XYZ file of C-alpha atoms in Angstrom:
521
model
C 54.788 -12.492 116.323
C 54.044 -9.363 114.329
C 56.415 -6.453 114.332
C 55.216 -2.939 114.119
C 57.639 -0.114 113.280
C 56.362 3.578 113.567
C 57.146 5.710 110.614
C 57.446 9.402 111.581
C 55.743 11.749 109.480
C 57.788 14.104 107.248
C 56.677 17.583 108.387
C 58.289 19.196 105.243
C 56.099 17.262 102.990
C 52.993 18.100 104.846
C 50.110 19.442 102.806
C 50.053 23.219 102.520
C 46.884 24.847 101.885
C 47.140 27.217 98.824
C 46.203 30.713 99.170
C 42.965 31.872 97.594
C 43.572 33.923 94.606
C 41.456 37.061 95.030
C 40.531 39.767 92.569
C 38.614 42.917 93.053
C 36.130 44.527 90.828
C 35.005 48.064 90.781
C 33.029 50.514 88.602
C 32.906 54.264 88.188
C 29.641 55.211 86.695
C 30.665 58.977 85.839
C 32.832 59.849 82.776
C 34.418 62.837 84.023
C 37.920 64.075 85.262
C 37.123 62.822 88.679
C 37.042 59.206 87.381
C 40.882 58.508 87.482
C 40.919 59.717 91.207
C 37.997 57.653 92.117
C 39.327 54.617 90.560
C 42.703 55.139 91.949
C 41.160 55.514 95.380
C 39.376 52.010 94.948
C 42.647 50.553 93.574
C 44.323 51.482 96.856
C 41.663 50.134 98.903
C 41.355 46.844 97.427
C 45.151 46.196 97.058
C 45.726 46.995 100.714
C 42.595 44.994 101.858
C 43.483 41.897 100.150
C 47.313 41.760 100.607
C 46.329 42.278 104.509
C 44.822 38.756 104.573
C 47.906 36.231 104.670
C 45.512 33.502 103.359
C 44.731 35.595 100.077
C 46.958 36.200 97.047
C 46.201 39.568 95.262
C 45.772 38.793 91.535
C 44.624 42.141 90.402
C 41.960 44.804 89.914
C 39.299 44.773 87.208
C 37.483 47.950 86.594
C 35.245 49.654 83.934
C 35.164 53.411 83.466
C 32.144 55.519 82.837
C 29.709 52.807 82.241
C 26.286 52.263 83.725
C 25.766 49.286 85.902
C 22.609 48.472 84.051
C 24.391 47.045 80.974
C 26.530 43.974 81.533
C 27.490 43.673 77.698
C 29.094 47.132 77.742
C 31.421 46.341 80.766
C 34.590 44.790 78.997
C 36.481 44.404 82.174
C 33.707 42.540 84.039
C 33.415 40.296 80.990
C 37.221 39.678 80.926
C 37.124 38.913 84.720
C 34.605 36.307 84.113
C 36.680 34.866 81.320
C 39.651 34.636 83.744
C 37.350 32.941 86.168
C 36.454 30.388 83.660
C 40.242 29.859 82.912
C 40.919 29.019 86.588
C 42.903 32.284 87.317
C 40.510 33.600 90.233
C 39.055 31.924 93.295
C 37.207 34.811 94.906
C 36.001 38.296 93.888
C 35.598 41.185 96.097
C 33.245 44.075 95.086
C 31.814 47.057 96.870
C 28.179 46.363 96.563
C 25.494 44.591 94.474
C 24.629 47.723 92.861
C 28.241 48.241 91.761
C 28.286 44.672 90.370
C 24.914 44.770 88.525
C 21.776 46.776 88.656
C 19.906 44.026 86.822
C 18.514 41.324 88.693
C 18.600 38.823 85.881
C 22.328 39.781 85.038
C 23.345 39.426 88.635
C 21.915 36.080 89.234
C 23.072 34.691 85.983
C 26.676 35.728 86.646
C 26.545 34.531 90.369
C 25.319 30.984 89.386
C 27.824 30.802 86.566
C 30.687 31.599 88.872
C 29.526 29.295 91.739
C 29.128 26.493 89.211
C 32.899 26.890 88.379
C 33.866 27.241 92.067
C 34.257 30.927 92.154
C 32.598 32.984 94.757
C 31.922 36.921 95.229
C 32.019 38.911 98.338
C 29.697 42.112 98.430
C 31.231 44.280 101.037
C 28.337 46.570 101.635
C 25.726 43.911 102.158
C 28.194 41.508 103.913
C 27.243 38.810 101.517
C 29.524 35.856 100.503
C 27.979 33.656 97.858
C 30.062 30.644 98.980
C 28.184 30.534 102.370
C 24.805 31.214 101.186
C 22.078 28.546 101.778
C 20.095 29.939 98.837
C 19.828 32.662 96.491
C 16.860 34.315 98.009
C 18.845 37.147 99.842
C 20.825 37.875 96.811
C 17.763 37.991 94.594
C 15.969 40.346 96.893
C 18.919 42.640 97.258
C 19.857 42.637 93.492
C 16.166 43.335 92.910
C 16.249 46.340 95.150
C 19.376 47.501 93.391
C 17.648 47.324 90.194
C 14.552 49.156 91.253
C 16.736 51.718 93.196
C 18.239 52.477 89.769
C 14.922 52.931 88.165
C 13.510 54.828 91.286
C 16.369 57.280 91.319
C 15.983 57.946 87.795
C 12.122 58.407 88.091
C 12.463 60.593 91.161
C 15.114 62.691 89.309
C 12.842 62.984 86.365
C 9.790 64.021 88.653
C 11.742 66.591 90.532
C 13.255 68.029 87.367
C 10.096 67.966 85.403
C 8.473 69.906 88.215
C 11.294 72.594 88.039
C 10.926 72.741 84.159
C 7.298 73.347 84.552
C 7.411 76.059 87.172
C 10.608 77.695 85.791
C 12.561 77.098 89.076
C 15.186 74.792 87.544
C 18.560 76.020 88.268
C 21.377 76.142 85.629
C 24.174 74.429 87.473
C 26.829 75.184 84.969
C 26.111 78.682 83.349
C 27.725 79.517 80.013
C 30.778 81.808 79.654
C 29.598 85.319 80.582
C 27.522 84.279 83.742
C 28.287 82.876 87.181
C 26.229 80.687 89.498
C 25.700 82.763 92.631
C 23.278 81.354 95.164
C 21.650 79.364 92.394
C 20.977 82.348 90.290
C 22.794 83.076 86.803
C 24.377 86.451 87.443
C 26.323 88.395 84.649
C 30.068 88.394 85.016
C 30.716 91.778 83.506
C 34.420 91.157 82.275
C 33.166 87.963 80.388
C 30.077 89.608 79.278
C 32.199 92.175 77.313
C 33.820 89.245 75.382
C 30.362 87.669 74.661
C 29.288 91.025 73.112
C 32.585 91.172 71.220
C 32.052 87.796 69.819
C 28.528 88.750 68.506
C 29.696 91.965 67.080
C 32.536 90.199 65.129
C 30.222 87.733 63.788
C 27.753 90.444 62.643
C 30.661 92.096 61.083
C 31.111 89.070 58.781
C 34.122 87.441 60.613
C 34.162 83.562 60.724
C 34.204 81.666 63.868
C 37.884 80.542 63.491
C 38.896 84.097 62.893
C 37.169 85.370 65.925
C 38.754 82.339 68.026
C 42.350 83.345 66.731
C 41.717 86.975 67.638
C 40.815 86.117 71.207
C 43.643 83.713 71.550
C 46.096 86.410 70.157
C 44.738 88.901 72.648
C 45.515 86.438 75.424
C 41.891 86.085 76.682
C 41.163 82.774 78.203
C 38.181 80.591 77.532
C 35.811 79.404 80.311
C 38.003 76.514 81.213
C 41.225 78.663 81.074
C 42.287 77.211 77.572
C 42.426 78.405 74.053
C 39.365 79.412 71.983
C 38.205 77.167 69.100
C 35.870 77.691 66.239
C 33.574 75.021 67.926
C 33.547 76.984 71.227
C 32.625 80.414 69.309
C 29.799 78.509 67.365
C 28.449 77.139 70.650
C 28.323 80.838 72.113
C 26.716 82.197 69.125
C 23.865 79.421 69.234
C 23.163 79.675 73.007
C 19.882 81.253 73.690
C 20.926 81.876 77.227
C 22.625 85.077 76.177
C 19.256 86.644 75.492
C 18.102 86.043 78.924
C 15.657 83.111 77.913
C 16.515 79.560 78.697
C 15.248 76.473 76.886
C 15.046 73.369 79.239
C 15.316 69.604 78.459
C 17.402 69.913 75.396
C 18.578 66.454 76.296
C 16.919 63.567 78.086
C 17.739 59.965 79.381
C 15.896 57.310 77.552
C 14.414 53.900 79.175
C 18.030 52.341 78.681
C 19.773 55.000 80.592
C 21.341 56.595 77.400
C 21.581 60.360 77.156
C 20.237 61.726 73.958
C 19.681 65.118 72.326
C 15.985 66.085 72.280
C 14.869 66.643 68.775
C 11.239 66.847 69.662
C 10.713 63.443 71.182
C 10.180 65.126 74.734
C 8.729 68.459 75.668
C 10.827 71.325 75.974
C 10.250 74.273 77.981
C 11.034 78.077 77.189
C 11.479 80.200 80.127
C 11.648 83.881 79.134
C 13.294 86.528 81.095
C 15.030 83.828 83.066
C 18.006 86.062 84.019
C 19.718 89.220 82.791
C 20.547 89.243 79.096
C 23.742 90.020 77.531
C 22.757 90.069 73.892
C 19.374 91.467 72.502
C 17.049 89.070 70.798
C 17.348 91.047 67.531
C 21.287 90.643 67.652
C 20.870 86.862 68.342
C 18.489 86.229 65.538
C 20.713 88.144 63.101
C 23.631 86.248 63.909
C 21.627 82.998 63.739
C 20.512 84.223 60.081
C 24.328 84.730 59.018
C 25.285 81.205 60.297
C 22.534 79.579 58.512
C 23.274 81.384 55.334
C 26.851 80.527 55.434
C 25.921 76.867 56.187
C 23.509 76.939 53.311
C 26.332 78.246 50.889
C 28.688 75.513 51.965
C 26.071 72.860 51.794
C 26.274 71.995 55.360
C 23.195 70.199 56.835
C 22.530 70.348 60.499
C 23.005 67.032 62.430
C 25.402 65.721 59.759
C 29.220 65.788 59.825
C 30.526 69.194 58.882
C 34.022 68.501 58.302
C 34.664 65.989 55.699
C 38.062 66.900 55.138
C 39.570 66.918 58.596
C 43.351 66.002 59.112
C 45.151 64.968 62.272
C 47.456 68.024 62.319
C 44.393 70.446 62.101
C 44.281 72.829 65.112
C 47.154 71.047 66.657
C 50.159 72.948 65.328
C 51.037 76.020 67.248
C 53.370 78.941 66.389
C 55.888 79.697 69.237
C 56.108 83.116 68.122
C 52.390 84.446 68.074
C 50.476 81.455 69.341
C 48.242 81.174 66.305
C 47.528 77.734 64.798
C 48.773 76.429 61.459
C 46.661 75.896 58.374
C 47.091 73.307 55.759
C 48.196 74.709 52.279
C 49.124 73.385 48.812
C 52.460 74.743 47.678
C 54.338 74.402 44.374
C 57.839 73.761 43.586
C 58.067 73.953 39.763
C 55.719 71.248 38.461
C 55.693 69.468 41.777
C 53.090 70.075 44.501
C 53.451 69.462 48.104
C 51.427 69.969 51.421
C 52.709 72.520 53.821
C 51.520 74.096 57.086
C 51.538 77.925 57.539
C 50.958 80.140 60.664
C 47.511 81.748 60.021
C 48.833 85.111 61.365
C 51.670 84.955 58.884
C 49.188 84.316 56.108
C 47.085 87.452 57.039
C 49.883 89.818 57.833
C 53.403 88.792 57.268
C 54.800 91.770 59.367
C 53.058 90.484 62.371
C 54.597 87.071 62.493
C 57.851 85.932 60.902
C 57.424 82.130 61.228
C 57.635 80.606 57.843
C 55.707 77.335 56.709
C 56.958 73.725 57.274
C 56.253 70.701 55.015
C 53.861 67.982 56.079
C 56.344 65.264 55.166
C 58.902 66.873 57.371
C 56.546 66.734 60.335
C 55.701 63.026 59.767
C 59.330 62.136 59.415
C 60.095 64.052 62.714
C 57.403 62.153 64.403
C 58.560 58.782 63.423
C 62.097 59.638 64.714
C 60.617 60.804 67.924
C 58.617 57.574 68.472
C 61.677 55.513 67.547
C 63.623 57.342 70.225
C 61.070 56.508 72.752
C 60.850 52.782 71.680
C 64.891 52.571 71.858
C 65.231 54.580 75.010
C 62.144 53.749 76.842
C 64.140 52.497 79.837
C 65.875 55.822 80.262
C 63.012 58.227 79.290
C 59.556 56.839 80.117
C 60.096 54.290 82.824
C 61.790 56.984 85.095
C 59.204 59.506 84.296
C 56.493 56.907 85.215
C 58.199 55.963 88.431
C 58.390 59.598 89.388
C 54.851 60.375 88.816
C 53.614 57.404 90.847
C 55.724 58.346 93.939
C 53.891 61.608 93.901
C 50.535 59.780 94.518
C 49.262 60.151 98.105
C 47.429 56.959 99.541
C 45.995 59.178 102.270
C 44.230 61.574 99.511
C 42.728 58.542 97.922
C 41.373 57.181 101.118
C 39.836 60.491 102.040
C 38.379 60.748 98.553
C 36.869 57.417 99.019
C 35.384 58.366 102.542
C 33.923 61.466 100.849
C 32.349 59.439 98.023
C 30.546 57.265 100.546
C 29.431 60.350 102.494
C 27.984 61.897 99.318
C 26.493 58.704 98.123
C 24.727 58.493 101.569
C 23.547 61.995 101.264
C 22.130 61.371 97.819
C 20.290 58.320 99.025
C 18.704 60.428 101.914
C 17.839 63.043 99.333
C 16.296 60.518 97.092
C 14.175 59.058 99.819
C 12.896 62.399 100.833
C 11.781 63.044 97.211
C 10.182 59.623 97.167
C 8.133 60.335 100.357
C 7.205 63.811 99.003
C 6.021 62.440 95.736
C 3.835 60.004 97.610
C 2.438 62.607 99.896
C 4.016 61.411 103.188
C 5.678 64.792 103.938
C 4.567 68.250 104.444
C 6.110 70.583 101.954
C 7.675 72.788 104.693
C 9.406 69.813 106.537
C 10.505 68.509 103.013
C 12.089 71.901 102.042
C 13.796 72.084 105.322
C 15.442 68.679 105.272
C 16.091 68.900 101.528
C 17.994 72.277 102.098
C 19.965 70.856 105.005
C 20.917 67.827 102.946
C 21.793 70.201 99.942
C 24.015 72.307 102.159
C 26.011 69.263 103.619
C 26.236 67.629 100.110
C 27.592 71.063 98.605
C 30.223 71.086 101.384
C 31.199 67.357 100.880
C 31.428 67.870 97.146
C 33.491 71.084 97.361
C 36.101 69.229 99.658
C 36.002 66.263 97.158
C 36.462 68.571 94.082
C 39.349 70.472 95.767
C 41.160 67.196 96.639
C 40.415 65.676 93.301
C 41.727 68.721 91.370
C 45.110 68.684 93.260
C 45.664 65.084 92.286
C 43.787 64.661 88.845
C 46.445 66.234 86.693
C 49.126 63.961 88.150
C 46.990 60.845 87.825
C 46.062 61.664 84.180
C 49.780 62.042 83.368
C 50.425 58.604 84.991
C 47.699 57.000 82.788
C 48.988 58.521 79.698
C 52.758 57.670 80.524
C 51.611 54.124 81.286
C 49.657 53.761 78.021
C 52.620 55.185 76.123
C 55.008 52.794 77.880
C 52.785 49.767 77.061
C 52.827 50.749 73.331
C 56.756 51.285 73.052
C 57.498 48.263 75.161
C 55.928 45.913 72.496
C 56.456 47.963 69.385
C 59.136 47.510 66.829
C 60.926 50.557 65.260
C 58.598 52.447 63.008
C 59.106 52.569 59.241
C 56.217 54.856 58.360
C 54.073 57.640 59.793
C 50.563 56.557 61.090
C 47.718 59.028 61.752
C 46.379 56.686 64.638
C 49.714 56.880 66.557
C 49.919 60.723 66.276
C 46.280 61.044 67.521
C 46.658 58.529 70.297
C 49.794 60.188 71.851
C 50.337 63.740 70.751
C 48.458 66.645 72.232
C 49.893 69.373 69.944
C 52.937 70.377 67.971
C 54.894 73.622 68.850
C 56.903 75.171 65.924
C 60.053 76.844 67.043
C 61.434 77.369 63.610
C 61.657 75.981 60.120
C 64.368 73.610 61.469
C 62.884 72.616 64.908
C 59.461 71.383 66.193
C 58.408 70.035 69.462
C 55.863 67.196 70.095
C 53.818 68.027 73.394
C 52.684 64.431 74.353
C 49.418 63.846 76.217
C 51.615 62.435 79.209
C 52.830 66.100 79.692
C 56.403 66.066 78.128
C 57.598 67.946 75.165
C 60.172 66.192 72.915
C 62.086 68.485 70.329
C 63.023 67.298 66.953
C 64.973 68.654 64.030
C 63.108 68.937 60.747
C 65.133 67.173 57.875
C 64.477 69.474 54.790
């Protein structure tokens, strides 16, 4: 007789379904200061969203900054994510929309097919499409085609609207130059700044160079348009800007068929609008200054559209005198038969009685920089990590979520505006109705943008510091003690050098901290 014995199952050895490894991909198509905030908002959203699902495991966020969605090859993080998928590190990808993933139908379908073939699927939030559950590629093909055509349509509609404003002279200068303000869409003279502009032109006509003019303005404590220090480049830009004569040349730049911004050297029509606004400088003075600049360029052998500075040094313009605020200039000094490089306060050079700060040696600065970096490598746990932790705690998740909401509303507002323009170009709307709806959307868009900019401004400085501290930490964490100075390291991490005396300088790092070092003479 057969004997049957029941073997109880071992509950502890039951098959446990592994969690899906989920990554997120996002892209910010602008390359502005708002980028850090926008990216942080998306990071916060995806990390919270993925971790909230008990069946998912968050494996990271991949993001491309300031890169157009029309070009897959230029999106390094997207390509790195696909590589990680091929290496079996990711099971599912979440992204905001098809247009954020790709605005090129061919690229989109190629990537989706490639990922599906290796068992990796994509979830598009906005369209609510999961490539794992699709019976065919038809819907994705249609939607990605719409995303691609939307990119082209937006560009063409913008170009059409802008061209019309160029031609009838109604194009509004959204960011007026120093000396003007934008009031109700009009360029209005700012009297206080206008006096500075006149001073700059007068000084240039008297024979002063652009660097000398910049130094004088800095010495007087006059802030530039962005509230910072004046530079020779800024002064040259003012002296070459025709807007100060009351005229405007439109379409100095344009976007080509590949969505690249280019300077217009005659490839496209330009439009000269005379008497567009109140002038600060006469045409005669403007042309006289232009003649002076061209003569100097000719004497120095400088040709337009070529590199002007063939001998540019990493320390140039970055060494600041703590006594008078002037920049230091590079000089060759002699000690007997031996020559060496030194940096001297420009005001001390011009008038020794106005600034007592003496020169410092180039080699001493480099030695101090190496010492400072080695201290960071050695003491990273006590200096950089606490700083990074402190900055991260200051970030407000609520702010990032609000910014994300505002971006969505701004994007919707822009889409409605583009749709109106498209209907107008096709003759489906009466001009009166078009203007009414367009103005209403513009007012709402301006309100949303103002709120976003205010919120962005309040968090951007801190985020920028977090990014810089994190970048510095990554370097020192894997670096060995330095044995020699390197220009690349200095340019990567130092904003400027403050000279306190011949014995002490301070390195103001891009992450916001200033570290003092003794100079060994």
